[in-house]
CSV table of C-alpha atoms in Angstrom, one decimal:
chain,number,residue,atom,x,y,z
A,98,GLN,CA,0.0,0.0,0.0
A,99,GLU,CA,1.4,3.4,-1.0
A,100,HIS,CA,2.3,5.6,1.9
A,101,LEU,CA,3.8,9.0,2.4
A,102,VAL,CA,4.8,10.5,5.7
A,103,GLU,CA,6.0,14.1,6.1
A,104,SER,CA,8.1,15.3,9.0
A,105,GLY,CA,10.1,18.3,10.1
A,106,GLY,CA,7.4,20.9,10.7
A,107,THR,CA,7.8,23.1,13.7
A,108,LEU,CA,7.7,26.7,15.0
A,109,VAL,CA,10.3,28.9,13.4
A,110,LYS,CA,11.0,32.6,13.5
A,111,PRO,CA,10.6,34.9,10.5
A,112,GLY,CA,13.8,34.7,8.4
A,113,GLY,CA,14.6,31.3,9.6
A,114,ALA,CA,15.1,28.0,7.8
A,115,LEU,CA,13.6,24.6,7.9
A,116,ARG,CA,13.9,21.3,6.1
A,117,LEU,CA,10.9,19.1,5.5
A,118,SER,CA,11.1,15.4,4.7
A,119,CYS,CA,8.7,13.0,3.1
A,120,ALA,CA,9.3,9.3,3.4
A,121,ALA,CA,7.7,7.1,0.7
A,122,SER,CA,6.8,3.4,0.9
A,123,GLY,CA,4.8,0.8,-0.9
A,124,PHE,CA,5.7,1.9,-4.4
A,125,ARG,CA,8.7,2.4,-6.6
A,126,PHE,CA,9.5,5.9,-5.5
A,127,SER,CA,12.1,6.5,-8.2
A,128,ASP,CA,9.5,6.1,-11.0
A,129,PHE,CA,7.3,9.0,-9.9
A,130,TYR,CA,7.3,12.8,-10.1
A,131,MET,CA,6.5,14.3,-6.7
A,132,SER,CA,5.0,17.6,-5.5
A,133,TRP,CA,4.7,19.7,-2.4
A,134,ILE,CA,1.4,21.4,-1.7
A,135,ARG,CA,0.6,23.6,1.3
A,136,GLN,CA,-2.5,24.8,3.0
A,137,ALA,CA,-2.6,27.8,5.2
A,138,PRO,CA,-5.0,27.6,8.2
A,139,GLY,CA,-8.6,27.7,7.0
A,140,LYS,CA,-7.5,28.3,3.4
A,141,GLY,CA,-7.3,26.3,0.2
A,142,LEU,CA,-4.6,24.2,-1.4
A,143,GLU,CA,-1.5,25.8,-3.0
A,144,TRP,CA,0.9,23.8,-5.1
A,145,ILE,CA,4.4,25.0,-4.4
A,146,ALA,CA,7.0,22.7,-5.9
A,147,TYR,CA,7.5,19.7,-8.2
A,148,ILE,CA,10.4,17.4,-9.0
A,149,SER,CA,10.8,14.9,-11.7
A,150,SER,CA,11.4,11.3,-11.0
A,151,GLY,CA,15.2,11.5,-11.5
A,152,GLY,CA,15.4,14.9,-9.8
A,153,THR,CA,16.7,16.7,-12.8
A,154,SER,CA,13.7,18.9,-13.4
A,155,VAL,CA,12.2,21.1,-10.7
A,156,LYS,CA,9.5,23.8,-10.8
A,157,TYR,CA,8.3,26.3,-8.2
A,158,ALA,CA,5.4,28.5,-7.5
A,159,ASP,CA,6.3,32.2,-7.7
A,160,SER,CA,5.4,32.5,-4.0
A,161,VAL,CA,8.4,30.4,-3.0
A,162,LYS,CA,10.8,30.7,-5.9
A,163,GLY,CA,14.3,31.6,-4.8
A,164,ARG,CA,13.6,30.7,-1.1
A,165,PHE,CA,12.5,27.0,-1.3
A,166,THR,CA,14.4,24.1,-2.8
A,167,VAL,CA,12.9,20.7,-3.6
A,168,SER,CA,15.2,17.6,-3.8
A,169,ARG,CA,15.0,13.9,-3.5
A,170,ASP,CA,17.0,10.8,-2.6
A,171,ASN,CA,15.7,7.9,-4.6
A,172,ALA,CA,18.0,5.5,-2.8
A,173,GLN,CA,16.4,6.5,0.5
A,174,ASN,CA,12.8,6.8,-1.0
A,175,SER,CA,12.8,10.4,0.4
A,176,LEU,CA,11.6,13.8,-0.8
A,177,PHE,CA,12.8,17.0,0.8
A,178,LEU,CA,11.8,20.7,0.9
A,179,GLN,CA,14.5,23.2,2.1
A,180,MET,CA,12.8,26.3,3.2
A,181,ASN,CA,14.8,29.5,3.7
A,182,SER,CA,14.0,33.1,4.5
A,183,LEU,CA,10.7,32.0,6.0
A,184,ARG,CA,7.9,34.5,6.3
A,185,VAL,CA,4.8,34.6,8.4
A,186,ASP,CA,2.7,33.8,5.4
A,187,ASP,CA,4.5,30.5,4.9
A,188,THR,CA,2.6,29.3,7.9
A,189,ALA,CA,0.7,26.2,6.7
A,190,THR,CA,0.4,22.5,6.7
A,191,TYR,CA,2.7,21.1,4.1
A,192,PHE,CA,1.8,17.9,2.1
A,193,CYS,CA,3.9,15.8,-0.2
A,194,ALA,CA,2.0,14.0,-2.9
A,195,ARG,CA,2.8,11.6,-5.7
A,196,ASP,CA,2.3,13.5,-8.9
A,197,THR,CA,0.8,11.5,-11.8
A,198,VAL,CA,-2.4,12.4,-13.5
A,199,GLY,CA,-3.4,14.6,-10.6
A,200,MET,CA,-1.9,13.8,-7.2
A,201,ASP,CA,-3.0,10.3,-6.3
A,202,VAL,CA,-1.2,9.6,-3.0
A,203,TRP,CA,-0.9,12.2,-0.2
A,204,GLY,CA,0.7,12.3,3.1
A,205,LYS,CA,-1.0,13.5,6.2
A,206,GLY,CA,1.0,16.7,6.3
A,207,THR,CA,3.4,18.5,8.6
A,208,THR,CA,2.7,21.9,10.2
A,209,VAL,CA,5.0,24.8,9.9
A,210,ILE,CA,4.4,27.9,12.0
A,211,VAL,CA,6.4,31.0,11.3
A,212,SER,CA,6.0,33.4,14.1
A,213,SER,CA,8.2,35.6,16.3
B,538,GLU,CA,-0.5,31.0,-14.6
B,539,ILE,CA,-3.8,29.4,-15.2
B,540,ARG,CA,-6.5,30.6,-12.7
B,541,MET,CA,-9.1,28.1,-11.6
B,542,THR,CA,-12.5,29.5,-10.3
B,543,GLN,CA,-15.0,27.2,-8.5
B,544,SER,CA,-18.7,27.9,-7.9
B,545,PRO,CA,-20.5,28.0,-5.7
B,546,ALA,CA,-18.4,28.6,-2.7
B,547,THR,CA,-20.9,26.7,-0.6
B,548,LEU,CA,-23.5,24.2,-1.7
B,549,SER,CA,-26.2,23.1,0.7
B,550,VAL,CA,-27.8,19.8,-0.2
B,551,SER,CA,-30.0,17.2,1.6
B,552,PRO,CA,-28.8,13.6,1.7
B,553,GLY,CA,-30.0,11.7,-1.4
B,554,GLU,CA,-30.1,14.8,-3.5
B,555,SER,CA,-27.7,15.4,-6.3
B,556,ALA,CA,-24.9,18.0,-6.2
B,557,THR,CA,-23.3,19.8,-9.1
B,558,LEU,CA,-20.0,21.7,-8.6
B,559,SER,CA,-18.5,23.9,-11.3
B,560,CYS,CA,-14.9,24.7,-12.1
B,561,ARG,CA,-13.7,27.2,-14.7
B,562,ALA,CA,-10.2,27.6,-16.1
B,563,SER,CA,-8.8,30.9,-17.3
B,564,GLU,CA,-7.5,29.2,-20.4
B,565,SER,CA,-7.9,25.7,-21.9
B,566,VAL,CA,-6.4,22.9,-19.8
B,567,ALA,CA,-7.5,20.2,-22.3
B,568,ASN,CA,-8.5,17.2,-20.3
B,569,ASN,CA,-5.9,17.7,-17.6
B,570,LEU,CA,-8.3,18.4,-14.7
B,571,ALA,CA,-8.6,16.6,-11.4
B,572,TRP,CA,-11.0,16.8,-8.4
B,573,TYR,CA,-10.2,16.3,-4.8
B,574,GLN,CA,-12.2,15.8,-1.7
B,575,GLN,CA,-11.0,17.0,1.7
B,576,LYS,CA,-12.6,16.4,5.0
B,577,PRO,CA,-11.7,18.4,8.1
B,578,GLY,CA,-8.3,17.4,9.6
B,579,GLN,CA,-7.6,15.1,6.6
B,580,SER,CA,-5.4,15.3,3.6
B,581,PRO,CA,-7.0,15.7,0.2
B,582,ARG,CA,-8.2,12.6,-1.7
B,583,LEU,CA,-8.0,12.3,-5.5
B,584,MET,CA,-11.5,11.6,-6.7
B,585,ILE,CA,-11.4,12.3,-10.5
B,586,TYR,CA,-8.6,12.7,-12.9
B,587,GLY,CA,-8.5,13.3,-16.7
B,588,VAL,CA,-11.8,15.2,-16.3
B,589,SER,CA,-13.9,12.1,-15.9
B,590,ALA,CA,-11.9,9.1,-14.7
B,591,ARG,CA,-12.7,7.9,-11.2
B,592,ALA,CA,-9.7,7.2,-9.0
B,593,SER,CA,-9.3,3.9,-7.3
B,594,GLY,CA,-12.1,3.2,-4.8
B,595,VAL,CA,-14.2,6.2,-5.7
B,596,PRO,CA,-18.0,5.4,-5.7
B,597,VAL,CA,-19.8,5.5,-9.1
B,598,ARG,CA,-22.1,8.3,-7.8
B,599,PHE,CA,-19.2,10.7,-8.4
B,600,SER,CA,-18.8,11.8,-12.1
B,601,GLY,CA,-16.9,14.4,-13.9
B,602,SER,CA,-17.5,16.1,-17.2
B,603,GLY,CA,-16.4,19.0,-19.3
B,604,SER,CA,-13.6,20.1,-21.6
B,605,GLY,CA,-11.3,23.0,-22.3
B,606,THR,CA,-12.2,25.6,-19.7
B,607,GLU,CA,-15.5,24.4,-18.2
B,608,PHE,CA,-15.8,21.4,-15.9
B,609,THR,CA,-18.4,19.9,-13.6
B,610,LEU,CA,-18.3,17.4,-10.7
B,611,THR,CA,-21.6,15.7,-10.0
B,612,ILE,CA,-22.5,13.7,-7.0
B,613,SER,CA,-25.6,11.8,-8.1
B,614,SER,CA,-27.1,11.0,-4.6
B,615,VAL,CA,-25.2,12.7,-1.8
B,616,GLN,CA,-24.4,10.4,1.1
B,617,SER,CA,-23.4,11.6,4.6
B,618,GLU,CA,-19.7,10.8,4.0
B,619,ASP,CA,-19.7,13.1,0.9
B,620,PHE,CA,-20.0,16.3,2.9
B,621,ALA,CA,-16.6,17.9,2.5
B,622,VAL,CA,-14.7,20.5,0.6
B,623,TYR,CA,-14.0,19.8,-3.1
B,624,TYR,CA,-11.2,21.3,-5.1
B,625,CYS,CA,-10.5,21.2,-8.8
B,626,GLN,CA,-6.9,21.3,-10.1
B,627,GLN,CA,-5.4,21.7,-13.5
B,628,TYR,CA,-2.2,19.9,-14.5
B,629,ASN,CA,-1.9,20.9,-18.1
B,630,ASN,CA,1.4,20.8,-19.9
B,631,ARG,CA,3.8,21.9,-17.2
B,632,PRO,CA,3.7,23.5,-13.7
B,633,PRO,CA,2.7,25.7,-12.1
B,634,TRP,CA,-0.3,23.5,-11.2
B,635,THR,CA,-3.2,25.5,-9.8
B,636,PHE,CA,-6.2,24.7,-7.6
B,637,GLY,CA,-9.6,26.3,-7.4
B,638,GLN,CA,-10.5,27.9,-4.1
B,639,GLY,CA,-12.8,25.0,-3.2
B,640,THR,CA,-16.6,24.3,-2.9
B,641,LYS,CA,-17.9,23.2,0.5
B,642,VAL,CA,-20.8,20.7,0.3
B,643,GLU,CA,-22.8,21.0,3.5
B,644,VAL,CA,-25.9,19.5,4.9
B,645,LYS,CA,-29.1,21.5,4.0
């Protein structure tokens, strides 16, 4: 059974940095593109980053471009999101998802709170 | 960036009634359109992809239609477990992928 588990969310001060992880199991991770999506409290879904199966192609939403970096380790079945220069409006639950035709497998999310 | 607009924001229906949710794209997304269901405290669940294909385990009462810029999700007979927020999402060509703002289906 396909499974994604995010971790690394915590309280961080504005301007700080954080690295989120997403552990995959139950499928051949290296075959699939992956995305990060976030959801601010009480708000809708916002796609923020995407990485190809081999890690050679990445795309970002304008809201995070230049601050966030997506990467993956296929040997470890893991996806990462390095978040720098965090802002209060980055406060959200961050989900990783398997990106196929739509996003067919989601983790439960990890919460990032940016506050002084 | 392609903008996705959903209507209505809230849809009040009685159990057993049908529900029709709309999603409009600011430009054509061909058939690269998905629908998700999200319940409070849960992650989204893929319901429909490719405009009309049901994801694994999705009941047949859920159906999707449309093309180009206008899309519809229909729930033919709403069950208690269907009350949730529904999002459309386009994944046409290359990112950025974009979501609609969501439609909440609530009990009338």
